[in-house]
Short mmCIF file of C-alpha atoms in Angstrom, two decimals:
data_model
loop_
_atom_site.label_atom_id
_atom_site.label_comp_id
_atom_site.label_asym_id
_atom_site.label_seq_id
_atom_site.Cartn_x
_atom_site.Cartn_y
_atom_site.Cartn_z
CA ASP A 24 8.57 10.16 8.11
CA SER A 25 7.75 9.43 4.46
CA GLY A 26 7.41 13.09 3.51
CA VAL A 27 3.81 12.60 2.37
CA THR A 28 1.32 14.63 4.39
CA GLN A 29 -2.35 13.76 4.70
CA THR A 30 -5.07 15.75 6.43
CA PRO A 31 -7.18 15.30 8.39
CA LYS A 32 -6.02 12.23 10.34
CA HIS A 33 -9.54 11.40 11.45
CA LEU A 34 -12.92 12.27 10.00
CA ILE A 35 -16.30 11.36 11.44
CA THR A 36 -19.37 12.13 9.41
CA ALA A 37 -22.88 10.93 8.67
CA THR A 38 -24.34 8.99 5.77
CA GLY A 39 -25.19 11.13 2.77
CA GLN A 40 -22.54 13.71 3.53
CA ARG A 41 -19.56 14.82 1.44
CA VAL A 42 -15.96 15.05 2.62
CA THR A 43 -12.61 16.08 1.15
CA LEU A 44 -9.32 14.42 1.97
CA ARG A 45 -6.10 16.26 1.25
CA CYS A 46 -2.62 15.05 0.36
CA SER A 47 0.72 16.79 -0.15
CA PRO A 48 3.27 14.57 -1.90
CA ARG A 49 6.98 14.34 -1.12
CA SER A 50 8.99 17.24 -2.39
CA GLY A 51 9.86 16.61 -6.04
CA ASP A 52 7.37 13.79 -6.60
CA LEU A 53 5.03 14.37 -9.53
CA SER A 54 2.74 11.37 -9.15
CA VAL A 55 0.08 10.88 -6.50
CA TYR A 56 -1.95 7.76 -5.77
CA TRP A 57 -5.00 7.14 -3.63
CA TYR A 58 -5.64 3.80 -1.92
CA GLN A 59 -8.46 2.60 0.30
CA GLN A 60 -7.76 0.12 3.10
CA SER A 61 -10.56 -1.79 4.78
CA LEU A 62 -10.34 -4.74 7.14
CA ASP A 63 -11.88 -7.23 4.74
CA GLN A 64 -10.34 -6.13 1.45
CA GLY A 65 -6.88 -4.82 2.21
CA LEU A 66 -5.34 -2.01 0.19
CA GLN A 67 -7.28 -1.19 -2.96
CA PHE A 68 -5.97 1.14 -5.66
CA LEU A 69 -8.37 3.99 -6.40
CA ILE A 70 -6.72 6.47 -8.75
CA GLN A 71 -3.40 7.92 -9.88
CA TYR A 72 -2.43 11.41 -11.04
CA TYR A 73 0.73 12.58 -12.71
CA ASN A 74 1.59 16.26 -12.85
CA GLY A 75 -2.02 17.32 -12.66
CA GLU A 76 -3.49 14.78 -15.04
CA GLU A 77 -5.34 11.57 -14.30
CA ARG A 78 -3.21 8.62 -15.34
CA ALA A 79 -5.05 5.53 -14.13
CA LYS A 80 -8.24 4.50 -12.42
CA GLY A 81 -8.79 1.49 -10.23
CA ASN A 82 -11.77 0.47 -8.14
CA ILE A 83 -13.03 3.99 -7.59
CA LEU A 84 -16.75 4.53 -7.17
CA GLU A 85 -18.58 7.15 -9.24
CA ARG A 86 -19.43 8.95 -5.98
CA PHE A 87 -15.70 9.52 -5.49
CA SER A 88 -13.56 11.96 -7.43
CA ALA A 89 -10.07 13.34 -7.17
CA GLN A 90 -7.84 15.98 -8.65
CA GLN A 91 -4.24 17.10 -8.52
CA PHE A 92 -3.58 20.82 -8.45
CA PRO A 93 -0.76 22.85 -10.08
CA ASP A 94 1.17 22.83 -6.79
CA LEU A 95 0.91 19.00 -6.98
CA HIS A 96 -1.19 18.52 -3.88
CA SER A 97 -4.19 16.27 -4.37
CA GLU A 98 -7.70 16.04 -3.00
CA LEU A 99 -10.02 13.04 -2.85
CA ASN A 100 -13.70 13.95 -2.70
CA LEU A 101 -16.17 11.41 -1.34
CA SER A 102 -19.87 12.18 -1.67
CA SER A 103 -23.20 10.59 -0.76
CA LEU A 104 -21.30 8.67 1.87
CA GLU A 105 -22.45 5.22 2.91
CA LEU A 106 -21.58 3.13 5.96
CA GLY A 107 -19.42 0.91 3.77
CA ASP A 108 -17.17 3.83 2.85
CA SER A 109 -15.70 3.76 6.35
CA ALA A 110 -12.04 2.90 5.86
CA LEU A 111 -8.49 4.19 5.95
CA TYR A 112 -7.65 6.28 2.91
CA PHE A 113 -3.99 6.51 2.00
CA CYS A 114 -2.23 8.83 -0.34
CA ALA A 115 1.12 7.84 -1.79
CA SER A 116 3.57 9.58 -4.07
CA SER A 117 6.39 8.62 -6.38
CA ALA A 118 8.83 10.48 -8.56
CA SER A 119 7.19 9.99 -11.96
CA GLY A 120 4.64 7.19 -11.59
CA GLY A 121 6.57 4.78 -13.73
CA MET A 122 6.44 1.01 -13.46
CA ASN A 123 8.13 -0.39 -10.37
CA GLU A 124 8.82 2.94 -8.70
CA LYS A 125 8.63 2.64 -4.94
CA LEU A 126 5.67 4.39 -3.40
CA PHE A 127 5.90 6.57 -0.31
CA PHE A 128 2.71 6.48 1.74
CA GLY A 129 1.25 9.05 4.08
CA SER A 130 -0.18 8.11 7.46
CA GLY A 131 -3.71 8.01 6.14
CA THR A 132 -7.09 9.50 6.92
CA GLN A 133 -9.42 7.33 9.02
CA LEU A 134 -12.95 7.94 7.78
CA SER A 135 -15.85 6.85 9.93
CA VAL A 136 -19.34 7.13 8.44
CA LEU A 137 -22.07 6.85 11.09
CA GLU B 21 -7.62 -11.82 -12.38
CA ASP B 22 -4.51 -10.46 -10.69
CA GLN B 23 -4.33 -11.84 -7.18
CA VAL B 24 -1.89 -11.85 -4.32
CA THR B 25 -2.41 -14.28 -1.45
CA GLN B 26 -0.44 -14.06 1.78
CA SER B 27 -0.04 -16.64 4.50
CA PRO B 28 -0.29 -17.01 7.36
CA GLU B 29 -2.76 -14.25 8.26
CA ALA B 30 -1.10 -13.89 11.64
CA LEU B 31 2.10 -15.19 13.17
CA ARG B 32 3.37 -15.04 16.72
CA LEU B 33 7.07 -15.64 17.33
CA GLN B 34 9.37 -15.55 20.29
CA GLU B 35 12.31 -13.20 20.04
CA GLY B 36 15.05 -14.98 18.14
CA GLU B 37 12.70 -17.54 16.56
CA SER B 38 13.21 -17.38 12.80
CA SER B 39 10.36 -17.94 10.35
CA SER B 40 9.09 -17.14 6.86
CA LEU B 41 6.08 -15.36 5.42
CA ASN B 42 4.61 -16.47 2.11
CA CYS B 43 3.20 -14.50 -0.80
CA SER B 44 1.79 -16.29 -3.83
CA TYR B 45 0.65 -14.51 -6.98
CA THR B 46 -0.97 -15.15 -10.31
CA VAL B 47 1.81 -15.61 -12.80
CA SER B 48 0.91 -13.67 -15.94
CA GLY B 49 2.43 -10.26 -16.55
CA LEU B 50 4.45 -9.92 -13.35
CA ARG B 51 6.55 -6.78 -13.56
CA GLY B 52 7.69 -6.56 -9.97
CA LEU B 53 6.99 -8.03 -6.53
CA PHE B 54 7.05 -5.64 -3.61
CA TRP B 55 7.24 -6.06 0.15
CA TYR B 56 6.03 -3.31 2.47
CA ARG B 57 5.89 -3.06 6.25
CA GLN B 58 2.93 -1.37 7.95
CA ASP B 59 2.87 -0.34 11.59
CA PRO B 60 -0.43 0.36 13.36
CA GLY B 61 -1.80 3.80 12.49
CA LYS B 62 0.77 4.36 9.76
CA GLY B 63 1.05 3.96 6.04
CA PRO B 64 2.99 1.13 4.42
CA GLU B 65 6.76 1.54 4.28
CA PHE B 66 8.72 0.16 1.33
CA LEU B 67 11.08 -2.76 2.02
CA PHE B 68 12.02 -4.55 -1.22
CA THR B 69 11.31 -4.95 -4.92
CA LEU B 70 12.05 -8.25 -6.68
CA TYR B 71 11.91 -8.63 -10.45
CA SER B 72 12.87 -12.14 -11.48
CA ALA B 73 12.87 -15.70 -10.16
CA GLY B 74 15.95 -16.45 -8.11
CA GLU B 75 16.44 -12.87 -6.99
CA GLU B 76 17.12 -12.21 -3.31
CA LYS B 77 17.38 -8.98 -1.31
CA GLU B 78 18.34 -8.44 2.31
CA LYS B 79 17.90 -5.70 4.87
CA GLU B 80 18.99 -6.28 8.46
CA ARG B 81 17.05 -9.35 9.71
CA LEU B 82 14.85 -9.56 6.60
CA LYS B 83 15.51 -11.41 3.37
CA ALA B 84 13.09 -11.53 0.47
CA THR B 85 13.23 -14.21 -2.21
CA LEU B 86 11.26 -14.79 -5.40
CA THR B 87 10.31 -17.92 -7.36
CA LYS B 88 8.10 -18.20 -10.42
CA LYS B 89 4.95 -18.51 -8.32
CA GLU B 90 5.68 -17.05 -4.91
CA SER B 91 7.83 -14.87 -2.74
CA PHE B 92 9.06 -15.43 0.78
CA LEU B 93 10.03 -12.95 3.45
CA HIS B 94 12.45 -14.66 5.80
CA ILE B 95 12.86 -13.15 9.24
CA THR B 96 16.02 -14.24 11.04
CA ALA B 97 16.29 -13.90 14.83
CA PRO B 98 13.42 -11.39 15.00
CA LYS B 99 13.17 -8.70 17.66
CA PRO B 100 10.01 -7.17 19.16
CA GLU B 101 10.50 -4.09 16.97
CA ASP B 102 9.93 -6.30 13.91
CA SER B 103 6.29 -6.65 14.97
CA ALA B 104 4.15 -5.19 12.18
CA THR B 105 1.94 -6.19 9.29
CA TYR B 106 3.94 -7.24 6.24
CA LEU B 107 2.28 -6.59 2.90
CA CYS B 108 3.13 -8.14 -0.42
CA ALA B 109 2.14 -6.50 -3.69
CA ARG B 110 2.61 -7.18 -7.37
CA SER B 111 2.99 -4.67 -10.12
CA VAL B 112 0.61 -5.51 -12.96
CA ASN B 113 1.34 -5.18 -16.63
CA THR B 114 -0.46 -1.93 -17.33
CA GLY B 115 2.37 0.45 -18.18
CA PHE B 116 1.97 2.45 -15.00
CA GLN B 117 2.53 1.81 -11.33
CA LYS B 118 -0.59 -0.05 -10.20
CA LEU B 119 0.03 -2.32 -7.24
CA VAL B 120 -2.23 -5.21 -6.27
CA PHE B 121 -1.79 -5.86 -2.55
CA GLY B 122 -2.33 -8.94 -0.48
CA THR B 123 -4.15 -8.64 2.84
CA GLY B 124 -0.93 -9.01 4.80
CA THR B 125 0.59 -11.09 7.58
CA ARG B 126 0.35 -9.66 11.10
CA LEU B 127 3.58 -10.51 12.87
CA LEU B 128 3.93 -10.29 16.64
CA VAL B 129 7.35 -10.92 18.18
CA SER B 130 7.32 -11.43 21.93
CA PRO B 131 10.37 -10.73 24.12
#
């Protein structure tokens, strides 16, 4: 068990809808990351937060947004969903988000857009 | 463009049959090379970080090595429980922890 909790484990929704994925980092970790994993593209970095503030953005679509709350949990919001958004979404955490810190990943949320 | 390429895509071994997985990366700005293991339905689990050419790290039946252009994950006398997808990632020179992952090698070890 990595100590990172993601809910829900599975999400099935329709095109055009909006969903929220939730992540609780390991106790003591201040930095949270979101990654998307699809069969054809592997793990893609979406966004990173540190202690409530956005630190870095990767290949995140404008339809997607995230935030980290004062209690350090994070939410990833996906809107106007398309079929191509179907993927595994992982949250990871690390102590301070510094270079070369090991990341601890949650078990992911499997999103299916029908 | 920062890229990480892993080979082979899939590998089937008999228990006890040693082999190596390859990870090649674009050279500029490497700050760290990571290996993760991912089991079906789970998130990646950290194995190793390598920082400079010539560095080696070991954990049980796994040994990771790094050259200037590639990294190898050597698996010695594997067991069925070593079956998983092994992911390689590089840390890019951005000042924060952004990892660029390869698509992984799916390893199946048969008894």
